[in-house]
XYZ file of C-alpha atoms in Angstrom:
571
model
C 0.040 -0.043 0.117
C 2.620 2.320 1.117
C 4.672 1.192 -1.998
C 1.799 2.076 -4.142
C 1.325 5.630 -3.072
C 5.185 6.552 -3.116
C 5.483 5.163 -6.477
C 2.513 7.430 -7.553
C 4.107 10.581 -5.654
C 7.505 9.934 -7.136
C 5.992 10.040 -10.709
C 3.484 12.998 -10.302
C 4.851 15.246 -7.814
C 8.288 14.461 -6.764
C 9.216 17.635 -4.587
C 5.915 17.028 -2.794
C 6.911 13.550 -1.670
C 10.764 15.167 -0.826
C 9.021 17.628 1.495
C 6.657 15.051 2.867
C 9.413 12.723 3.800
C 11.320 15.489 5.020
C 8.745 16.515 7.473
C 8.671 13.216 9.009
C 12.417 13.737 10.042
C 13.616 14.599 13.150
C 14.337 18.760 13.303
C 18.149 17.663 13.040
C 17.896 15.430 10.119
C 15.385 17.934 7.994
C 17.861 20.724 8.433
C 21.035 18.612 7.480
C 18.696 17.491 4.647
C 18.220 20.908 3.786
C 21.659 22.296 4.280
C 22.934 19.190 1.800
C 20.367 20.425 -1.008
C 22.124 23.843 -0.698
C 25.411 23.405 0.122
C 27.976 25.004 -1.973
C 25.338 27.146 -3.604
C 26.288 30.589 -5.110
C 23.836 33.501 -4.459
C 21.130 33.057 -7.403
C 21.554 29.452 -7.280
C 18.079 27.320 -7.534
C 19.421 25.016 -5.103
C 19.115 27.760 -2.302
C 15.447 27.849 -3.030
C 15.194 24.042 -3.294
C 17.091 23.781 0.564
C 14.598 26.057 2.176
C 11.467 24.434 0.454
C 12.853 20.976 1.602
C 13.338 22.850 5.437
C 9.793 23.798 5.263
C 10.634 27.575 5.233
C 8.427 28.919 2.383
C 8.943 32.464 2.721
C 12.598 32.210 2.549
C 12.308 29.599 -0.305
C 10.105 32.611 -2.038
C 12.873 34.903 -1.706
C 16.058 32.567 -2.926
C 13.275 31.512 -5.828
C 12.862 35.100 -6.932
C 16.697 35.803 -6.874
C 17.302 32.677 -9.205
C 18.234 32.660 -12.434
C 17.948 29.044 -13.654
C 19.576 28.894 -17.283
C 19.230 24.757 -17.975
C 15.963 23.276 -19.258
C 16.068 21.007 -15.859
C 16.800 24.149 -13.863
C 13.644 25.834 -15.376
C 11.627 22.846 -14.865
C 12.902 22.996 -11.060
C 11.855 26.609 -10.790
C 8.320 25.754 -11.940
C 7.983 23.149 -9.769
C 9.308 25.083 -6.859
C 6.610 27.915 -8.077
C 3.417 25.450 -7.928
C 4.453 24.280 -4.733
C 4.846 27.286 -3.073
C 1.699 28.938 -4.782
C 3.579 31.636 -6.725
C 3.196 30.438 -10.423
C 2.659 33.427 -12.718
C -0.372 32.563 -14.965
C 1.662 33.644 -17.840
C 4.378 31.430 -16.897
C 1.898 28.546 -16.426
C 0.907 28.795 -20.020
C 4.448 27.618 -21.211
C 4.505 24.437 -18.682
C 4.169 20.741 -19.711
C 0.269 19.864 -19.123
C 1.154 17.940 -15.778
C 2.546 20.802 -14.042
C -0.275 23.091 -15.570
C -2.958 20.727 -14.170
C -1.217 21.036 -10.715
C -1.038 24.498 -10.632
C -4.870 24.509 -11.559
C -6.107 22.184 -8.684
C -4.032 24.060 -6.208
C -5.824 27.293 -7.226
C -9.146 25.867 -6.925
C -9.841 25.345 -11.050
C -10.715 21.985 -10.796
C -12.249 21.375 -14.134
C -9.472 23.346 -15.889
C -6.856 21.009 -14.077
C -8.729 17.952 -15.626
C -9.222 19.483 -18.979
C -5.477 20.335 -19.478
C -4.690 16.829 -19.478
C -7.349 15.763 -22.151
C -5.365 13.963 -24.728
C -2.045 13.416 -22.840
C -1.214 9.655 -22.895
C 1.039 10.116 -19.853
C -1.508 11.518 -17.573
C -3.887 9.487 -18.251
C -3.725 8.114 -14.583
C -3.643 11.385 -13.186
C -6.505 12.574 -15.036
C -8.653 9.613 -14.051
C -7.851 10.294 -10.371
C -8.693 14.036 -10.731
C -11.967 13.041 -12.596
C -12.820 10.901 -9.508
C -12.199 13.348 -7.004
C -14.168 15.853 -8.659
C -17.073 13.713 -9.176
C -16.785 12.948 -5.632
C -16.996 16.574 -4.463
C -20.072 17.088 -6.787
C -23.579 17.817 -5.714
C -25.671 14.535 -5.310
C -22.460 12.042 -5.361
C -23.313 9.314 -3.198
C -21.824 5.731 -2.684
C -23.828 2.791 -3.484
C -25.076 0.837 -0.871
C -23.291 -2.152 0.674
C -25.194 -5.801 0.716
C -25.645 -7.112 4.304
C -24.480 -10.436 5.245
C -27.154 -12.718 5.857
C -25.518 -13.415 8.979
C -26.178 -9.632 10.251
C -28.624 -9.141 13.345
C -29.726 -5.691 14.379
C -28.261 -4.189 17.510
C -30.386 -5.325 20.754
C -33.035 -2.857 21.784
C -32.305 -3.158 25.357
C -28.587 -2.665 27.038
C -25.887 0.060 26.817
C -25.776 2.239 23.722
C -23.328 1.463 21.032
C -21.683 3.697 18.859
C -18.722 3.081 15.916
C -16.808 6.304 15.525
C -15.141 6.529 11.871
C -12.473 9.066 12.055
C -9.604 10.447 9.919
C -6.820 10.010 12.332
C -5.906 9.075 15.891
C -3.607 8.253 18.667
C -1.027 7.149 19.154
C 0.070 7.801 15.552
C -1.303 11.378 15.219
C -0.925 14.311 18.095
C -3.254 16.752 16.600
C -6.044 18.903 18.034
C -8.260 16.467 16.019
C -6.860 13.334 17.807
C -7.094 14.871 21.269
C -10.553 15.634 21.070
C -11.324 12.031 19.419
C -9.895 10.631 22.277
C -11.353 12.843 24.848
C -14.825 12.235 23.232
C -14.491 8.289 22.922
C -13.295 8.600 26.790
C -16.065 10.850 27.757
C -18.810 8.748 26.427
C -17.330 5.372 27.667
C -17.535 7.228 31.268
C -21.101 7.921 30.526
C -21.953 4.334 29.885
C -21.931 3.870 26.336
C -19.779 1.258 24.637
C -17.544 2.582 21.895
C -15.153 1.907 19.284
C -13.314 3.784 16.366
C -11.822 2.743 13.239
C -9.727 5.161 11.277
C -9.861 6.062 7.161
C -8.778 3.538 4.765
C -5.137 3.071 4.681
C -4.507 5.171 7.823
C -1.488 4.980 9.274
C 0.430 3.340 6.759
C -0.397 5.935 4.120
C 1.368 8.385 6.461
C 4.613 6.419 6.384
C 4.070 3.745 9.208
C 4.487 0.850 7.333
C 4.325 -1.881 10.183
C 1.302 -0.352 11.894
C -0.948 -2.894 13.556
C -4.342 -3.254 12.807
C -5.437 -2.441 15.984
C -4.346 0.028 18.655
C -5.810 0.352 22.310
C -4.762 3.606 23.900
C -6.135 4.413 27.611
C -8.782 1.252 26.962
C -10.302 2.675 23.841
C -10.048 0.476 20.883
C -8.714 2.246 17.537
C -9.206 -0.376 14.537
C -7.541 -0.006 11.231
C -8.565 -0.454 7.687
C -5.724 -1.703 5.941
C -6.127 -3.519 2.497
C -3.149 -5.320 0.741
C -3.821 -2.563 -2.021
C -5.800 0.792 -2.110
C -8.260 1.273 -5.044
C -6.818 3.589 -7.874
C -9.224 6.443 -7.558
C -10.904 8.162 -4.643
C -14.462 7.104 -5.398
C -13.388 3.808 -5.705
C -11.394 4.159 -2.659
C -14.265 5.259 -0.407
C -16.302 2.196 -1.939
C -13.520 -0.095 -0.417
C -13.602 1.698 2.573
C -17.380 1.292 2.905
C -17.254 -2.359 2.466
C -14.615 -2.456 5.047
C -16.548 -0.178 7.430
C -19.489 -2.680 6.707
C -17.548 -5.607 8.097
C -16.642 -3.584 11.091
C -20.570 -3.049 11.691
C -21.752 -6.585 11.461
C -18.710 -7.455 14.114
C -19.715 -4.689 16.735
C -23.526 -3.979 15.831
C -23.740 -0.392 16.847
C -26.842 1.323 17.229
C -25.314 4.376 15.744
C -22.581 5.594 13.468
C -20.557 8.983 14.382
C -18.345 10.432 12.048
C -16.495 13.831 11.865
C -15.362 15.994 9.205
C -14.799 15.847 6.492
C -17.366 14.869 3.569
C -15.501 11.706 2.966
C -15.925 10.288 6.098
C -19.748 11.395 5.698
C -20.005 9.819 2.159
C -19.171 6.394 3.686
C -20.605 6.389 7.101
C -23.841 7.556 5.240
C -23.714 4.713 2.776
C -22.971 2.120 5.496
C -25.793 3.837 8.113
C -28.440 3.459 5.198
C -27.637 0.091 4.270
C -28.228 -1.405 7.787
C -30.852 0.952 8.761
C -28.849 2.553 11.720
C -28.851 6.607 12.415
C -25.681 8.307 12.061
C -24.208 11.603 13.670
C -21.925 14.372 11.673
C -19.391 16.064 14.030
C -18.313 18.928 11.944
C -15.029 19.905 13.879
C -13.765 22.174 10.935
C -14.648 24.313 8.126
C -13.086 22.398 5.239
C -13.299 25.115 2.525
C -12.157 27.676 4.837
C -9.092 25.682 6.279
C -8.321 24.940 2.690
C -8.304 28.943 1.637
C -6.107 29.610 4.852
C -3.672 27.041 3.599
C -3.049 29.242 0.427
C -0.530 32.422 0.015
C -2.615 35.385 1.355
C -2.220 37.116 -2.035
C -4.287 34.085 -3.215
C -6.779 33.769 -0.604
C -9.393 36.191 -2.086
C -9.276 34.260 -5.172
C -9.644 30.838 -3.485
C -12.836 32.133 -1.489
C -14.215 32.562 -5.278
C -12.859 29.294 -6.703
C -14.579 26.270 -7.936
C -13.059 24.248 -5.133
C -14.396 26.646 -2.388
C -17.725 26.477 -3.629
C -17.927 22.247 -4.280
C -16.373 21.634 -0.975
C -19.012 24.170 0.674
C -21.971 22.822 -0.842
C -20.594 19.051 -0.110
C -20.071 19.977 3.360
C -23.750 21.296 3.797
C -25.332 18.423 1.873
C -23.510 16.131 4.289
C -25.165 17.894 6.969
C -28.427 18.053 5.824
C -28.371 14.125 5.015
C -27.188 13.193 8.755
C -29.648 12.393 11.578
C -27.972 14.991 13.600
C -25.147 17.140 13.604
C -22.647 18.060 16.232
C -20.386 21.553 16.080
C -17.937 23.127 18.502
C -19.493 26.519 18.801
C -22.258 28.765 18.419
C -20.788 30.306 15.739
C -20.537 26.929 13.680
C -24.369 26.499 14.774
C -25.452 29.850 13.144
C -23.710 29.281 9.929
C -25.075 25.674 9.279
C -28.817 27.379 9.976
C -27.850 30.249 7.605
C -27.155 27.264 5.146
C -30.577 25.538 5.797
C -29.637 23.130 8.130
C -32.429 22.864 10.746
C -31.144 24.004 14.378
C -33.197 21.153 16.139
C -30.997 18.913 14.603
C -27.721 20.486 15.574
C -25.966 19.721 18.922
C -23.166 22.210 20.561
C -20.771 20.003 22.190
C -17.655 22.239 22.750
C -14.018 21.548 23.557
C -13.698 21.176 26.935
C -11.015 20.649 29.977
C -9.611 17.315 30.004
C -10.660 15.218 33.356
C -7.135 14.818 33.913
C -6.200 18.570 34.455
C -8.913 19.123 36.750
C -7.117 16.585 39.148
C -3.508 17.399 38.444
C -1.191 18.395 41.192
C -0.787 22.288 41.288
C 2.801 23.640 40.333
C 3.894 26.794 39.886
C 5.062 28.240 36.444
C 8.893 28.742 37.756
C 8.664 25.208 39.220
C 7.490 23.469 36.363
C 10.092 25.231 33.970
C 12.718 23.867 36.305
C 11.509 20.446 36.027
C 11.846 20.525 32.366
C 15.274 22.452 32.362
C 14.170 25.868 31.179
C 14.924 28.990 32.845
C 12.938 29.644 36.103
C 13.015 33.485 35.564
C 11.029 35.650 33.161
C 7.374 35.711 32.148
C 6.692 33.041 29.742
C 3.835 32.957 27.213
C 3.332 30.585 24.520
C 1.152 27.592 23.517
C 0.923 23.682 22.883
C -0.292 23.500 19.451
C 0.189 22.289 16.051
C 2.519 24.886 14.339
C 0.858 26.013 11.144
C 0.802 29.505 9.787
C -3.013 30.641 10.918
C -2.311 29.965 14.379
C -0.230 33.310 14.116
C 3.030 32.384 16.064
C 5.039 34.894 13.886
C 3.282 37.493 15.575
C 3.604 36.380 19.302
C 7.402 36.144 18.546
C 7.082 40.012 17.281
C 5.329 40.833 20.463
C 7.963 39.078 22.860
C 10.707 40.940 20.731
C 8.980 44.231 21.436
C 8.279 43.343 24.912
C 12.282 42.556 25.703
C 13.010 45.775 23.681
C 10.885 47.678 26.348
C 12.784 46.424 29.121
C 10.091 43.580 29.949
C 11.592 40.220 30.476
C 8.902 38.373 28.406
C 10.062 35.018 26.893
C 8.308 32.171 24.460
C 7.435 28.530 24.466
C 6.031 27.036 21.586
C 5.515 23.484 22.263
C 4.669 21.255 19.216
C 5.571 21.051 15.324
C 4.263 21.508 12.020
C 5.044 23.001 8.482
C 5.495 26.656 10.259
C 7.971 25.448 12.630
C 11.346 26.155 10.409
C 10.090 29.369 9.675
C 9.266 30.222 13.295
C 13.089 29.084 14.228
C 14.245 31.407 11.598
C 11.798 34.407 12.248
C 13.110 34.094 16.219
C 16.993 33.835 15.162
C 15.969 37.095 13.115
C 14.606 38.790 15.973
C 17.294 37.963 18.561
C 15.535 35.729 20.662
C 18.103 33.302 21.494
C 17.584 29.766 22.817
C 17.159 30.978 26.478
C 14.479 33.013 25.834
C 12.641 31.498 22.738
C 12.339 27.615 22.978
C 10.342 25.138 20.516
C 10.974 22.000 21.796
C 9.016 20.205 19.192
C 6.215 17.702 19.830
C 6.084 15.952 23.032
C 4.085 12.450 24.446
C 0.479 13.402 25.116
C 1.017 12.531 28.684
C 3.661 14.895 29.207
C 1.847 18.041 27.717
C 0.341 19.173 30.936
C 4.012 19.635 32.059
C 4.151 21.999 29.415
C 0.825 24.016 29.960
C 2.191 24.384 33.408
C 5.675 25.863 32.331
C 3.502 28.935 30.986
C 2.488 31.829 32.707
C 0.645 33.141 29.830
C -1.254 30.754 27.231
C -1.599 32.819 24.116
C -3.484 32.257 20.835
C -2.728 34.762 18.337
C -4.585 33.148 15.325
C -4.879 35.219 12.022
C -8.050 36.919 11.028
C -9.208 34.184 8.516
C -12.706 32.808 8.200
C -11.481 29.445 9.537
C -9.977 30.962 12.764
C -13.357 33.129 12.946
C -15.359 29.730 12.993
C -13.585 27.122 14.943
C -12.447 27.110 18.403
C -9.122 25.337 19.520
C -9.344 22.892 22.408
C -6.105 24.117 24.634
C -7.051 26.999 26.063
C -9.731 25.202 28.019
C -6.734 23.242 29.814
C -4.938 26.462 30.434
C -7.624 28.343 32.235
C -8.495 25.453 34.268
C -4.964 25.441 35.267
C -4.994 29.194 36.145
C -2.934 30.587 33.685
C -3.619 33.834 31.888
C -5.175 33.572 28.445
C -4.348 35.803 25.519
C -6.445 35.439 22.488
C -7.065 37.131 18.900
C -10.449 39.321 18.942
C -12.474 36.581 16.696
C -15.575 35.446 17.017
C -14.801 31.775 17.848
C -12.122 32.690 20.369
C -14.339 35.142 22.000
C -16.744 32.479 22.491
C -13.830 30.396 24.094
C -12.651 33.202 26.778
C -16.523 33.980 27.264
C -16.493 30.504 28.780
C -13.716 30.991 31.398
C -12.278 34.519 31.079
C -9.401 35.886 29.178
C -7.946 38.898 27.559
C -8.680 39.948 23.593
C -6.302 41.764 21.152
C -6.770 42.744 17.737
C -5.801 39.717 15.347
C -2.183 40.128 13.883
C -1.488 43.240 15.809
C 1.921 42.284 17.211
C 2.201 45.540 18.983
C -1.299 45.224 20.812
C -0.272 42.014 21.434
C 3.028 43.383 23.331
C 0.653 45.449 25.391
C -1.285 42.800 26.495
C 1.882 40.607 27.395
C 3.363 43.519 29.223
C 0.048 43.955 31.322
C 0.123 40.300 32.101
C 3.691 40.231 32.918
C 3.006 42.847 35.332
C -0.057 41.292 36.892
C 1.862 38.162 37.653
C 3.035 38.797 41.387
C 4.907 35.428 41.136
C 5.617 33.220 38.502
C 6.154 30.238 41.397
C 2.651 30.590 42.860
C 1.177 27.479 43.440
C -2.744 27.094 43.726
C -4.316 24.534 46.512
C -4.832 20.954 46.126
C -8.077 20.397 43.751
C -8.237 24.250 42.816
C -8.304 23.371 39.119
C -11.831 21.580 39.882
C -13.057 24.285 41.729
C -11.978 26.830 39.494
C -13.378 25.224 35.933
C -16.621 25.002 38.281
C -16.787 28.727 39.152
C -16.134 29.664 35.938
C -18.381 27.417 34.242
C -15.860 25.871 31.885
C -17.196 23.101 29.753
C -15.961 19.597 30.844
C -15.731 16.267 29.285
C -17.831 14.397 31.747
C -20.551 16.856 30.994
C -19.897 16.418 27.108
C -20.216 12.461 27.859
C -23.867 12.886 28.899
C -25.006 15.647 25.976
C -23.887 12.674 23.796
C -25.367 10.084 25.767
C -28.917 11.869 25.198
C -28.595 12.625 21.696
C -27.668 8.712 20.980
C -30.834 7.877 23.078
C -32.843 9.809 20.609
C -31.740 8.391 17.606
C -31.338 4.824 18.679
């Protein structure tokens, strides 16, 4: 399966394969790979741009690419490949490219029909054209998967006894540590604690398709069973792959005999879950954790985001997500902002439940530790006022704004320092930006991804938890999970002034500042540092639970009862 995926990427998108491989390397190895690509390169050399690209530093790669003057056909092809990957290919230049490259550029910009049409009559692109046509069909209005045939041995779930729910996920612990995986695990744990029998399966091919060749067919984490759909060979097109996934999911249904199927964003999961649920006469729930089309827009270069909002891809994704929400028996969202958006799209409000991100139960019982003491245990300096986050490091999180704010504070004589725990495509760029701002290792720490069971130690090392998200549609709509833990731990919380984040701080308190305004964030950090009488203060035992209850913070145990009531209505 992995060989199939790798061979296809090697043939169609070698640069993407290279950067995906580089992203899975430890930071030191990734840096060495990037340096090797650019070693000995003179100013204006394309190798400098390639090295920055492989190191996941897009801004630096763009600057190096702009200064490069490729002279050979191979060099011009590499420059074009880099331009497509960076989203910086000029339309006039695109017209001169081979059809396969033009197709990738069209697709990346959201011009989906153009991406298919440019491959018409190109013999060497037949397989790619078939895949793109299939993907376009899957995204199109009205597309559904065929129902599966039930086994003669199938028995309907018992009407009495505990509710059984089978969750269909995109990824999960222990192989992925994203906010998505954190919420999935918290939901499953909360439901189990509420008396629901739960089991989870992940999308077809995962985690082998992300490079974990020896992955087991089942993982058990904290007593939660995650089952994998791992065929010996993946179907060649997206539509056929979803049919394949539906058949495998049906086998899991026949073994577990759930009362309800529960899936999460995106629409491909929903297509599979709907087909299987309807085949077995089961209710199904669609949990819309993100806003798929807006997340895609946020991934585009800032200069192209307005164009992306008007693109065919945006329109189709939005329509398809709405179609799935309308088809589900119940819809779960994370915030009032999301609920109002779905109601505006025509989804009946009575079918929507808000189940917000919440405080992890472990946080409520964790022994109280002062920030300075927590830093000492982690080998960090005790002194200073430390602001930061435990998060995926991606561009829309706006952590470059935090770095600039920290530099402003220090320039004005306030000892503010920065700790960003996690990994992601923005990490190399953040490390480079910290160096440019003169934030050395004693005042700016990026330790990378840490084990989930150790994450609370890093929360406690912070004096202030910061969510400096950019003012993008997805950030205005989607609430993060991490600030709730910080609030329960008694840490200051500073967030961008966006609707979804205002909703977060309204639950537990915090301060807002204008999004993408480093000067305003520096002012907020300075005020927080001055309010902090002693960063080594320690709350009394049990204070986290008392604080959460006093502030009305959502908890996963409370969420578990909301899910239980919803399922009882559906079964």
